[in-house]
Coordinates of C-alpha atoms in Angstrom, one line a residue:
M1 CA 17.3 38.3 -40.1
T2 CA 20.4 36.4 -41.3
T3 CA 20.5 32.7 -41.6
T4 CA 23.6 30.7 -41.0
T5 CA 24.3 27.5 -42.9
V6 CA 26.3 24.8 -41.3
A7 CA 28.6 23.0 -43.7
P8 CA 28.2 19.3 -43.7
S9 CA 30.9 17.4 -41.8
H10 CA 33.1 15.3 -43.9
A11 CA 34.0 12.5 -41.5
P12 CA 36.4 10.0 -43.0
E13 CA 34.6 6.8 -44.0
I14 CA 35.7 3.7 -42.3
S15 CA 36.8 1.0 -44.7
A16 CA 35.4 -2.5 -44.5
W17 CA 38.8 -3.9 -43.5
A18 CA 39.1 -1.4 -40.6
R19 CA 35.6 -2.4 -39.4
F20 CA 36.6 -6.0 -39.6
T21 CA 39.8 -5.6 -37.7
R22 CA 38.0 -3.6 -35.0
W23 CA 35.4 -6.3 -34.6
A24 CA 38.1 -9.1 -34.6
G25 CA 40.0 -7.2 -32.0
K26 CA 37.3 -7.4 -29.4
D27 CA 38.1 -9.7 -26.5
R28 CA 34.9 -11.9 -26.9
V29 CA 35.7 -12.4 -30.6
F30 CA 39.4 -13.0 -30.2
R31 CA 38.9 -15.8 -27.7
W32 CA 37.0 -17.8 -30.3
V33 CA 39.4 -17.3 -33.2
P34 CA 41.8 -20.2 -32.3
F35 CA 38.8 -22.6 -32.4
V36 CA 37.8 -21.7 -35.9
P37 CA 40.3 -24.0 -37.7
T38 CA 39.5 -26.8 -35.3
Q39 CA 35.8 -26.5 -35.8
T40 CA 36.2 -26.4 -39.6
L41 CA 38.3 -29.5 -39.5
F42 CA 35.8 -31.2 -37.2
V43 CA 32.9 -30.4 -39.6
F44 CA 35.1 -31.6 -42.5
M45 CA 35.8 -34.9 -40.7
M46 CA 32.2 -35.6 -39.7
P47 CA 31.2 -37.6 -42.8
A48 CA 34.3 -39.9 -42.4
F49 CA 33.4 -40.3 -38.7
A50 CA 29.8 -41.2 -39.6
L51 CA 31.1 -43.7 -42.1
L52 CA 33.4 -45.2 -39.5
I53 CA 30.4 -45.7 -37.1
Y54 CA 28.3 -47.2 -39.9
L55 CA 31.0 -49.7 -41.0
S56 CA 31.6 -50.9 -37.4
F57 CA 27.9 -52.0 -37.3
V58 CA 27.8 -53.9 -40.6
N59 CA 29.7 -56.8 -42.1
W60 CA 31.7 -55.5 -45.1
R61 CA 35.0 -56.2 -46.9
L62 CA 36.6 -54.5 -49.8
T63 CA 36.0 -57.6 -51.9
R64 CA 32.3 -57.8 -51.1
G65 CA 30.4 -55.3 -53.2
D66 CA 29.4 -51.8 -52.1
W67 CA 29.6 -50.7 -48.5
W68 CA 26.1 -49.3 -48.5
E69 CA 24.7 -52.7 -49.3
A70 CA 26.5 -54.5 -46.5
S71 CA 24.5 -56.6 -44.1
Y72 CA 23.7 -55.2 -40.6
Y73 CA 25.8 -56.9 -37.9
A74 CA 24.7 -55.0 -34.8
V75 CA 27.4 -55.3 -32.1
K76 CA 28.8 -58.6 -33.2
N77 CA 32.0 -56.8 -34.5
F78 CA 32.6 -55.3 -31.1
G79 CA 32.1 -58.6 -29.4
R80 CA 34.6 -60.3 -31.8
V81 CA 37.1 -57.5 -31.5
L82 CA 37.1 -57.5 -27.7
T83 CA 37.7 -61.2 -27.6
D84 CA 40.4 -61.2 -30.3
E85 CA 43.7 -62.2 -28.7
R86 CA 45.6 -60.3 -31.3
F87 CA 43.8 -57.0 -30.7
V88 CA 43.9 -57.3 -27.0
G89 CA 47.6 -58.2 -27.2
S90 CA 48.3 -55.2 -29.3
I91 CA 46.6 -52.9 -26.8
G92 CA 48.8 -54.4 -24.1
N93 CA 51.9 -53.8 -26.2
T94 CA 50.9 -50.2 -26.9
L95 CA 50.2 -49.6 -23.2
L96 CA 53.5 -51.2 -22.4
Y97 CA 55.3 -48.9 -24.8
A98 CA 53.5 -45.8 -23.5
F99 CA 53.8 -46.4 -19.8
T100 CA 57.4 -47.5 -20.0
S101 CA 58.9 -45.0 -22.4
V102 CA 57.0 -41.8 -21.3
P103 CA 58.1 -42.0 -17.6
V104 CA 61.8 -42.5 -18.7
E105 CA 61.5 -39.6 -21.2
F106 CA 60.1 -37.4 -18.5
V107 CA 62.9 -38.1 -16.0
L108 CA 65.6 -37.7 -18.6
G109 CA 63.9 -34.6 -20.0
L110 CA 63.6 -33.1 -16.6
L111 CA 67.3 -33.7 -15.8
L112 CA 68.4 -32.3 -19.1
A113 CA 66.1 -29.2 -18.6
L114 CA 67.4 -28.5 -15.1
S115 CA 71.0 -28.9 -16.2
V116 CA 70.7 -26.6 -19.2
H117 CA 68.5 -24.1 -17.4
K118 CA 71.4 -23.5 -14.9
I119 CA 73.9 -22.8 -17.8
T120 CA 74.5 -19.1 -18.5
R121 CA 76.7 -19.5 -21.5
G122 CA 76.1 -22.0 -24.3
R123 CA 72.4 -22.6 -23.4
S124 CA 71.2 -22.2 -27.0
F125 CA 74.0 -24.6 -28.3
F126 CA 73.1 -27.4 -25.8
S127 CA 69.4 -26.9 -26.3
G128 CA 69.9 -27.3 -30.1
I129 CA 71.9 -30.5 -29.6
F130 CA 69.3 -32.1 -27.3
L131 CA 66.5 -31.2 -29.8
V132 CA 68.1 -32.9 -32.8
P133 CA 66.6 -36.4 -32.2
M134 CA 63.1 -35.0 -32.3
M135 CA 63.8 -33.6 -35.7
V136 CA 65.0 -36.9 -37.2
V137 CA 62.6 -38.6 -39.6
P138 CA 61.1 -41.8 -38.0
V139 CA 62.3 -43.8 -41.0
V140 CA 65.9 -43.0 -40.1
V141 CA 65.3 -43.8 -36.4
G142 CA 63.8 -47.1 -37.3
Y143 CA 66.5 -48.0 -39.7
N144 CA 69.3 -47.1 -37.3
F145 CA 67.9 -49.2 -34.4
T146 CA 67.3 -52.1 -36.8
M147 CA 71.0 -51.9 -37.7
I148 CA 72.1 -51.5 -34.1
F149 CA 70.3 -54.7 -33.0
S150 CA 71.0 -56.8 -36.1
E151 CA 73.2 -59.9 -36.0
A152 CA 76.3 -57.9 -37.3
G153 CA 75.3 -54.7 -35.5
P154 CA 77.2 -52.6 -32.9
F155 CA 75.3 -54.1 -30.0
N156 CA 76.5 -57.7 -30.8
Q157 CA 80.0 -56.3 -31.4
L158 CA 80.0 -54.6 -28.0
L159 CA 79.0 -57.8 -26.3
S160 CA 81.6 -59.8 -28.3
F161 CA 84.3 -57.3 -27.2
I162 CA 83.2 -57.6 -23.5
S163 CA 82.8 -61.3 -23.4
G164 CA 85.6 -62.3 -25.7
N165 CA 83.3 -64.5 -27.8
D166 CA 81.8 -64.0 -31.2
I167 CA 78.1 -63.2 -30.5
R168 CA 75.7 -63.0 -33.3
V169 CA 72.2 -62.8 -32.1
N170 CA 69.2 -61.3 -33.9
W171 CA 67.8 -59.5 -31.0
L172 CA 64.8 -58.3 -33.0
A173 CA 63.6 -61.9 -33.4
D174 CA 63.3 -62.2 -29.6
F175 CA 59.8 -61.9 -28.1
V176 CA 61.0 -59.6 -25.3
F177 CA 64.0 -57.7 -26.7
S178 CA 62.1 -56.7 -29.8
K179 CA 59.8 -54.7 -27.6
V180 CA 62.8 -53.3 -25.7
A181 CA 64.2 -52.0 -29.0
I182 CA 61.0 -50.2 -29.8
I183 CA 60.9 -48.6 -26.3
L184 CA 64.6 -47.5 -26.6
A185 CA 64.0 -45.9 -30.0
D186 CA 61.0 -44.0 -28.7
I187 CA 63.0 -42.8 -25.6
W188 CA 65.9 -41.7 -27.8
Q189 CA 63.8 -39.7 -30.2
W190 CA 61.1 -38.2 -27.9
T191 CA 63.1 -37.3 -24.7
A192 CA 63.8 -34.1 -26.7
F193 CA 60.0 -33.3 -26.6
M194 CA 60.0 -33.5 -22.8
F195 CA 63.1 -31.4 -22.6
L196 CA 61.5 -28.7 -24.7
M197 CA 58.3 -28.6 -22.7
L198 CA 60.0 -28.6 -19.3
M199 CA 62.6 -26.1 -20.4
A200 CA 59.8 -23.7 -21.4
G201 CA 58.2 -24.3 -18.1
L202 CA 61.4 -23.5 -16.2
T203 CA 61.9 -20.4 -18.1
G204 CA 58.4 -19.2 -17.2
I205 CA 58.8 -19.7 -13.4
P206 CA 59.1 -16.3 -11.6
E207 CA 62.4 -15.6 -9.8
E208 CA 60.8 -13.9 -6.7
P209 CA 59.8 -17.1 -4.8
I210 CA 63.2 -18.7 -5.4
R211 CA 65.0 -15.6 -4.2
A212 CA 62.9 -15.4 -1.1
A213 CA 63.5 -19.1 -0.4
K214 CA 67.3 -18.6 -0.7
I215 CA 67.1 -15.6 1.7
L216 CA 65.3 -17.8 4.2
G217 CA 68.1 -20.4 3.9
A218 CA 66.5 -23.1 1.6
N219 CA 68.9 -25.4 -0.2
S220 CA 68.7 -26.4 -3.8
W221 CA 66.7 -29.6 -3.2
Q222 CA 64.2 -27.7 -1.0
I223 CA 63.7 -25.0 -3.7
F224 CA 63.2 -27.7 -6.3
W225 CA 60.7 -29.8 -4.3
K226 CA 58.8 -26.9 -2.7
I227 CA 58.8 -24.3 -5.4
T228 CA 60.0 -25.4 -8.8
L229 CA 58.2 -28.7 -9.0
P230 CA 54.8 -27.5 -7.9
L231 CA 55.0 -24.6 -10.4
L232 CA 55.9 -27.0 -13.1
K233 CA 53.0 -29.4 -12.5
P234 CA 50.7 -28.0 -15.2
V235 CA 53.4 -28.2 -17.8
I236 CA 54.4 -31.7 -16.6
T237 CA 50.8 -32.8 -16.9
I238 CA 50.4 -31.4 -20.4
A239 CA 53.7 -32.9 -21.6
I240 CA 52.9 -36.3 -20.2
V241 CA 49.4 -36.4 -21.6
L242 CA 50.6 -35.3 -25.1
R243 CA 53.3 -37.9 -25.1
L244 CA 51.0 -40.6 -23.9
L245 CA 48.5 -39.8 -26.7
E246 CA 51.4 -39.8 -29.3
T247 CA 52.7 -43.1 -28.0
L248 CA 49.3 -44.7 -28.2
K249 CA 49.4 -43.9 -32.0
V250 CA 52.9 -45.5 -32.5
F251 CA 53.0 -47.2 -35.9
D252 CA 56.1 -46.3 -38.0
T253 CA 58.6 -47.2 -35.3
V254 CA 57.2 -50.6 -34.8
L255 CA 56.8 -51.2 -38.6
L256 CA 60.4 -50.2 -39.3
I257 CA 62.1 -52.0 -36.4
T258 CA 60.3 -55.3 -36.0
G259 CA 57.4 -55.2 -38.5
G260 CA 55.2 -56.3 -35.6
G261 CA 57.2 -59.5 -35.1
P262 CA 58.3 -62.0 -34.3
G263 CA 54.8 -63.1 -35.4
T264 CA 52.5 -60.5 -34.0
S265 CA 54.1 -60.2 -30.6
S266 CA 55.3 -56.6 -30.9
E267 CA 52.4 -55.2 -32.9
S268 CA 50.9 -51.8 -31.7
V269 CA 47.2 -51.3 -31.9
A270 CA 47.6 -48.9 -34.8
M271 CA 49.5 -51.6 -36.8
T272 CA 46.8 -54.2 -35.9
I273 CA 44.0 -51.9 -37.1
Y274 CA 46.0 -51.3 -40.3
K275 CA 46.7 -54.9 -41.1
V276 CA 43.2 -56.2 -40.3
G277 CA 41.6 -53.5 -42.4
W278 CA 44.0 -53.1 -45.4
E279 CA 45.9 -56.4 -45.6
Y280 CA 43.1 -58.8 -44.6
N281 CA 40.3 -56.6 -46.0
R282 CA 38.2 -56.9 -42.9
I283 CA 37.1 -53.3 -43.0
S284 CA 34.1 -53.6 -40.5
R285 CA 36.2 -55.3 -37.9
S286 CA 38.9 -52.7 -38.3
A287 CA 36.4 -49.9 -38.0
A288 CA 35.1 -51.4 -34.7
M289 CA 38.7 -51.5 -33.4
A290 CA 39.3 -47.9 -34.4
L291 CA 36.1 -46.8 -32.7
I292 CA 37.0 -48.6 -29.5
I293 CA 40.4 -46.9 -29.5
L294 CA 38.8 -43.5 -30.3
V295 CA 36.6 -43.7 -27.3
G296 CA 39.5 -44.7 -25.1
T297 CA 41.6 -41.9 -26.4
M298 CA 38.8 -39.4 -25.7
V299 CA 38.5 -40.6 -22.2
L300 CA 42.3 -40.0 -21.7
V301 CA 42.0 -36.6 -23.2
F302 CA 39.2 -35.5 -20.8
V303 CA 41.2 -36.9 -17.9
G304 CA 44.2 -34.9 -19.0
F305 CA 42.2 -31.7 -19.2
W306 CA 40.7 -32.3 -15.8
M307 CA 44.2 -32.9 -14.3
V308 CA 45.6 -29.7 -15.9
R309 CA 42.6 -27.6 -14.6
R310 CA 43.0 -29.1 -11.2
Q311 CA 46.7 -28.2 -11.1
Q312 CA 46.0 -24.7 -12.2
R313 CA 43.4 -24.2 -9.6
A314 CA 45.7 -25.5 -6.9
I315 CA 48.4 -23.0 -8.0
E316 CA 46.0 -20.1 -8.0
E317 CA 44.8 -21.0 -4.5
E318 CA 48.4 -21.1 -3.3
L319 CA 49.1 -17.7 -4.8
V320 CA 46.0 -16.2 -3.2

C-alpha cells in the first residue's frame, strides 16, 4: 500500500498594509473616513469649548487673578450682554452686511456664471480673471477701499470731475457710508466665490433635459426657469449658506476699512467680542457673547442642512 504525501501549499502571505487597504476600501469604512479629521478636531477643541462655557458663567478679567478662582455669576453675563446696546448694534450691523452683500453677490455670480458657461473659447481665461478678487489678501482689499473713499481718493475725484467742484469728504467717517464701503468691499471680493460655486453647478447639469426642451420649442428663459434653476437649487442653497456663515464672521474688512467707526457704529459682532475681551479685559462678558453667537450660528447651519436635503429630495422626486 503506497501513501501519497501532499505538499503544503505556499500561499503568499498578505502584508499588513494590503490588509489595511482592503479594509479601508470597504464601502462602510470609506463613508466614515472624511469625518475622522473633523472628529479629531472636535475632540481637540472640547477643552477650549468647556472653558468658554465656564467663563461665560463666572465674573473674570485678565487682571483679576486666576480664572479658576473667579466668582460664580450664573446668567448675569447673558442678561447684561443681551441688553448691551453695543453688542445688539453689532449684531444688527453684521446681519446688515450679510443680508445685503450676499444677495448681490449671488445675483452677480449667477450672471457671470451663465455668461461664462455659454462661452466655448476662452472660458478658462475669463474664469481665472473673475476668480482673482477671491485670492487677494483681505489686508490689501481693506487698504484699497480705504484709499478709494478717503478725502483725496478716486471717489472724491470722480465726484469733483462730475460736479465741477472740489469735493473732499471723508466718507468713512459717515455713519451710513462707512457701512456701504464695507458692503462694497465684501461684494467685490466674494462675488468670485458665488461665481465658482454656480459655475461648478452649471457644469454638472445634464444636457438631456435641455436638449429635450429645445426640441419641444422652449426658449432660453423657459429653459433657465424650468430646468437650469431648479437643478441648481441645491448648489445655490449651499453657496448662500456658506457665504452667510462667512459674512457673520467678518472682522478684518471692518477693522481695516473703518476700524469699527465712526465710534462703534460699523462694528461687526466679531470685532465687538474681540474688543470687549482683549481690549477691555472683560473675558467673561466676551465669552457670553461668543456663546450666544455660537448657538445662533449652529441654528443657521442646521437650517441650511435642512434646506439642502429638502432641495435634494424634491429633485429626486421630480426625476422619479
